[in-house]
Amino acid sequence: MNMENRWFITGFVDEPIPDSIDLIQEINRLKKEKNAFILAHYYQVDEIQDIADVVGDSLALAQQATKIEADLIVMCGVHFMAETVKILNPNKKVLLPDLHAGCSLADSCPYDDFKRFVEAHPDHKVISYVNTSAAVKTLTDVVVTSSNARQIVESFPADQKLIFAPDRNLGNYINSVTGRNMLLWDGACHVHEQFSLEKIVELKLKYPQSLILAHPECQRVVLNVADFIGSTLALLNFSKESEATQFIVATESGIIHEMRKASPHKEFIPAPPIDSTCGCNDCNFMKLNTLKKLYLCLKHEYPFIEVEEDVRKKAEIPIRKMLEISK
Ligand code: 13P
Ligand code: SF4
């Protein structure tokens, strides 16, 4: 079996790295040598966030992806994020340190099932969260992220029937704040569904001055007790601007790294999942990317993302529409 076939199975380059190698120095050297640009989502491990050229939420990363001049792009996030970068940069090589970094939410909306659903509602426009496969985006009128979902839903006339996929929690939340009655696909993120209301209330009793920050992918019971609801970037900005000094954070715990960096004098307490031993809620997919895998993927320019050209062209349309509305 050749190397690339082996790595295709593992999902990453599994070459041994000598202990003497300074990974940060080597990543920076390879970045320069290969004219590469590193994007990272806030849910990545701290070391990756620290070495990235840009760290952002899903919208900021998609916006940044339209401005990159480098020849090689590494998307430190999950597969749909790297796919979005590739769709916007068809002539560049786009790397993802671990090809198995998927997304339970994207997986909850398989193309064939969603196609049947869309075809059964021909009078509906289709709004899909960016957390979907490129194939699902080809069935979509406009893509949204958690940052701009409300704005994009409100850009449709009030009487326009809408399908919203795949996150039922985000869809329910947008229905509640816009007064719409969008038809929701029944999908969810296994990380955000896991937050325990009971444990959040216990934390609030322990830290009565704290504010509860929640991502709209959380269940309604959690959103009901939140002081602020928003995308990862919106939660970060709120924590910077708020006069409060203690926050219970109900989203993937990676965001707490940027929160602590921006406000070192404030306290950030990760909201725990129902069943936890560590007290925080990590996305196992996001955490598949490591500094070692980032180094090896830059070195070998593998694994890279491929999207069939006809799919790419169709999927680009609703992504560009989103970017246009969100300017
Ligand atoms: P945002 O980046 O829009 O906050 O979404 C979070 C998320 O679940 C990414 O997978
Ligand atoms: Fe997907 Fe949830 Fe992980 Fe985000 S946190 S990548 S939505 S599984």
XYZ file of C-alpha atoms and ligand atoms in Angstrom:
345
model
C 0.000 0.000 0.000
C 1.448 3.392 -0.927
C 1.642 6.247 1.604
C -1.301 8.229 0.265
C -3.586 5.164 0.345
C -2.524 4.451 3.928
C -3.076 8.044 4.976
C -6.460 8.054 3.279
C -7.496 5.291 5.685
C -6.036 6.962 8.806
C -7.378 10.369 7.677
C -4.054 12.058 8.441
C -0.329 11.717 7.783
C 0.809 9.271 10.474
C 4.561 9.657 10.098
C 6.668 9.587 13.289
C 8.104 12.987 14.291
C 11.514 13.147 16.073
C 11.286 14.686 19.585
C 13.982 17.194 18.611
C 11.623 18.986 16.203
C 10.214 22.315 17.373
C 6.737 22.051 15.847
C 5.900 25.747 16.089
C 9.162 26.766 14.438
C 8.715 24.138 11.710
C 5.097 25.092 11.001
C 6.131 28.741 10.655
C 9.031 27.769 8.386
C 6.839 25.605 6.138
C 4.193 28.297 6.044
C 6.729 30.784 4.688
C 8.418 28.326 2.327
C 5.116 27.182 0.795
C 3.310 30.535 0.953
C 0.565 28.991 3.079
C -2.230 30.607 5.117
C -3.704 28.983 8.231
C -7.351 29.487 9.183
C -8.637 28.162 12.522
C -12.048 27.941 14.155
C -12.458 28.975 17.812
C -13.081 25.330 18.737
C -9.543 24.252 17.783
C -6.986 23.331 20.453
C -5.240 26.381 21.971
C -1.873 25.822 20.219
C -3.518 25.780 16.783
C -5.466 28.959 17.528
C -2.194 30.608 18.588
C -0.316 29.730 15.403
C -3.149 30.480 12.923
C -3.123 33.573 10.690
C -6.824 34.100 11.385
C -9.063 32.587 14.071
C -12.794 33.074 13.616
C -16.335 31.782 13.686
C -17.839 30.074 10.646
C -18.885 33.343 8.986
C -15.576 35.140 9.569
C -13.695 32.129 8.188
C -15.856 31.997 5.045
C -15.412 35.755 4.566
C -11.668 35.481 5.073
C -11.539 32.604 2.579
C -12.523 34.992 -0.231
C -9.511 37.248 0.427
C -6.599 34.827 0.675
C -3.746 35.356 -1.777
C -1.517 32.529 -0.518
C -1.066 29.429 -2.724
C -1.926 26.919 -0.032
C -4.663 27.145 2.614
C -4.890 25.007 5.748
C -8.340 24.971 7.345
C -8.009 23.924 10.966
C -11.619 23.097 11.671
C -13.947 20.404 10.371
C -14.638 19.003 6.927
C -17.553 21.260 5.913
C -15.412 24.322 6.735
C -12.533 23.117 4.569
C -15.025 22.221 1.827
C -16.451 25.772 1.975
C -12.930 27.197 1.631
C -12.287 24.913 -1.368
C -15.609 25.874 -2.988
C -14.540 29.538 -2.749
C -10.963 28.796 -3.881
C -11.190 26.153 -6.615
C -7.682 26.832 -7.908
C -5.924 26.573 -4.561
C -4.951 23.506 -2.600
C -6.963 23.366 0.644
C -5.705 21.132 3.454
C -7.481 19.752 6.517
C -5.054 18.249 9.092
C -7.378 15.288 9.773
C -9.818 14.229 7.076
C -11.949 12.451 9.694
C -12.780 15.765 11.372
C -16.468 15.582 10.481
C -19.556 17.100 12.078
C -22.509 15.283 13.636
C -24.806 18.130 12.602
C -23.765 17.956 8.932
C -24.106 14.156 9.120
C -27.666 14.511 10.442
C -28.720 15.758 6.995
C -27.913 13.137 4.322
C -28.239 14.395 0.734
C -30.781 11.811 -0.540
C -33.174 12.256 2.408
C -32.911 16.028 2.247
C -33.512 16.021 -1.521
C -36.765 14.087 -1.017
C -37.788 16.539 1.723
C -37.066 19.578 -0.483
C -38.890 18.016 -3.443
C -41.928 17.384 -1.241
C -42.153 21.147 -0.528
C -41.681 22.831 -3.919
C -43.176 26.148 -2.748
C -40.493 26.553 -0.033
C -37.153 28.340 -0.315
C -34.307 26.438 1.303
C -32.024 27.933 3.943
C -29.163 25.710 5.074
C -26.696 26.183 7.862
C -23.094 26.178 6.653
C -22.721 22.962 8.723
C -23.801 20.834 5.747
C -22.076 18.906 2.975
C -21.390 20.546 -0.393
C -24.039 18.200 -1.837
C -26.721 19.547 0.539
C -25.661 23.092 -0.368
C -26.548 22.318 -4.005
C -30.189 21.954 -2.834
C -30.034 25.277 -0.977
C -31.092 28.847 -1.882
C -29.026 30.615 0.767
C -26.481 29.348 3.263
C -26.393 30.860 6.765
C -24.169 30.678 9.818
C -25.175 31.285 13.421
C -23.946 34.902 12.993
C -26.260 35.867 10.168
C -29.162 33.363 10.266
C -31.639 35.903 11.624
C -30.627 38.603 9.114
C -30.892 36.187 6.183
C -34.238 34.714 7.265
C -35.580 38.264 7.614
C -34.355 39.113 4.106
C -37.141 36.870 2.728
C -40.677 38.300 2.417
C -42.790 37.440 5.491
C -45.141 35.233 3.431
C -42.341 33.224 1.777
C -42.443 29.620 2.992
C -39.030 28.489 4.225
C -37.230 25.251 4.979
C -34.435 25.557 7.533
C -31.841 22.786 7.821
C -30.263 20.948 9.489
C -30.208 22.309 13.079
C -33.612 22.143 14.803
C -32.339 24.145 17.804
C -31.003 27.050 15.742
C -34.144 26.846 13.570
C -36.428 26.956 16.622
C -34.482 29.881 18.022
C -34.689 31.829 14.730
C -38.426 31.040 14.506
C -38.856 32.422 18.037
C -37.003 35.704 17.396
C -38.424 36.370 13.921
C -41.988 35.115 14.456
C -41.602 32.856 11.382
C -42.786 29.312 11.151
C -40.010 27.751 9.107
C -40.203 24.054 8.384
C -37.300 22.534 10.309
C -35.093 19.603 9.451
C -34.701 17.421 12.544
C -30.921 17.566 13.011
C -28.699 18.584 15.901
C -25.103 18.924 17.060
C -24.169 16.246 19.592
C -21.981 18.730 21.504
C -24.525 21.525 21.951
C -27.381 19.089 22.662
C -25.441 17.728 25.628
C -25.490 20.750 27.924
C -27.262 20.034 31.177
C -29.746 22.658 32.365
C -29.537 21.221 35.853
C -25.740 21.617 36.013
C -25.913 25.122 34.510
C -28.422 26.142 37.195
C -26.142 24.642 39.874
C -23.247 26.735 38.515
C -25.412 29.840 38.473
C -26.271 29.262 42.156
C -22.556 28.873 42.914
C -21.636 32.010 40.893
C -24.695 34.258 41.288
C -22.975 37.243 39.624
C -22.157 35.277 36.477
C -23.851 35.689 33.113
C -24.836 32.642 31.051
C -23.635 32.764 27.410
C -25.125 30.205 25.013
C -24.717 29.241 21.370
C -28.048 28.937 19.485
C -27.291 25.280 18.687
C -28.131 24.562 22.368
C -31.555 23.229 23.292
C -34.394 25.652 24.083
C -34.259 24.898 27.842
C -30.669 26.162 27.928
C -31.392 29.174 25.701
C -34.285 30.089 28.024
C -31.884 30.700 30.917
C -29.164 32.414 28.842
C -28.316 36.095 29.354
C -26.855 36.287 25.843
C -27.248 34.035 22.785
C -24.945 34.238 19.790
C -22.352 32.706 17.498
C -18.902 32.021 18.920
C -17.665 35.441 17.743
C -20.727 37.187 19.188
C -20.196 35.404 22.541
C -16.536 36.434 22.519
C -17.394 40.072 21.757
C -20.093 40.125 24.426
C -17.656 38.796 27.044
C -15.162 41.544 26.108
C -17.678 44.356 26.225
C -19.743 43.272 29.243
C -19.050 44.760 32.651
C -19.644 41.332 34.223
C -16.547 39.434 35.328
C -17.866 35.855 35.479
C -19.410 33.924 32.602
C -20.837 30.420 32.274
C -20.094 29.429 28.682
C -22.523 27.024 26.968
C -20.700 26.208 23.763
C -17.660 24.131 22.817
C -14.942 24.960 25.340
C -12.307 25.972 22.727
C -13.769 29.502 22.614
C -12.701 30.021 26.236
C -9.053 30.302 25.098
C -9.780 33.511 23.124
C -12.097 34.779 25.870
C -9.344 34.433 28.494
C -6.772 36.019 26.174
C -9.036 39.000 25.517
C -10.134 39.462 29.163
C -7.497 37.923 31.446
C -9.068 39.452 34.566
C -12.458 37.756 33.916
C -13.499 34.237 34.847
C -14.918 31.809 32.278
C -16.614 28.636 33.474
C -17.383 25.965 30.867
C -20.983 24.717 31.084
C -20.851 20.955 31.645
C -22.592 18.302 29.574
C -25.142 15.870 31.082
C -22.619 13.078 31.257
C -19.177 14.458 31.998
C -16.011 13.606 33.780
C -13.992 16.630 32.599
C -16.600 19.331 33.292
C -16.408 20.844 29.813
C -17.859 20.065 26.429
C -15.359 19.359 23.652
C -16.193 18.535 20.045
C -14.334 15.281 19.387
C -14.205 16.150 15.668
C -12.699 19.605 16.166
C -10.180 18.154 18.587
C -8.906 15.592 16.041
C -6.645 18.318 14.623
C -3.396 18.635 16.559
C -0.203 20.637 16.126
C 1.573 17.446 14.945
C -1.055 16.767 12.294
C -0.923 20.411 11.214
C 2.856 20.169 10.797
C 2.635 16.894 8.841
C -0.166 18.108 6.608
C 1.832 21.229 5.716
C 4.942 19.143 5.091
C 3.216 16.621 2.800
C 0.401 18.883 1.557
C -1.973 16.083 2.514
C -4.864 15.472 3.194
C -6.390 17.898 0.728
C -10.037 18.605 -0.075
C -11.619 17.682 -3.385
C -15.066 18.759 -4.568
C -16.445 17.657 -7.946
C -16.629 20.705 -10.199
C -20.376 20.498 -10.953
C -21.144 20.188 -7.212
C -18.698 22.990 -6.394
C -20.272 25.371 -8.906
C -23.813 24.731 -7.590
C -22.754 24.914 -3.921
C -20.905 28.190 -4.503
C -24.128 30.029 -5.446
C -25.876 29.904 -1.995
C -22.564 30.558 -0.204
C -21.900 33.671 -2.325
C -25.509 34.794 -1.691
C -24.857 34.566 2.044
C -21.619 36.534 1.726
C -23.382 39.200 -0.339
C -26.202 39.627 2.226
C -23.705 39.665 5.126
C -21.398 42.363 3.699
P -20.191 29.393 14.668
O -18.814 29.288 14.163
O -21.108 30.054 13.691
O -20.284 30.009 16.025
O -20.766 27.895 14.805
C -20.236 27.027 15.709
C -20.131 25.648 15.232
O -20.818 24.756 15.627
C -19.128 25.328 14.256
O -19.103 24.006 14.063
Fe -20.319 19.999 14.242
Fe -21.153 20.402 16.713
Fe -18.594 19.854 16.302
Fe -19.604 22.227 15.501
S -19.403 21.496 17.576
S -18.266 20.851 14.331
S -21.689 21.633 14.917
S -20.328 18.472 15.870
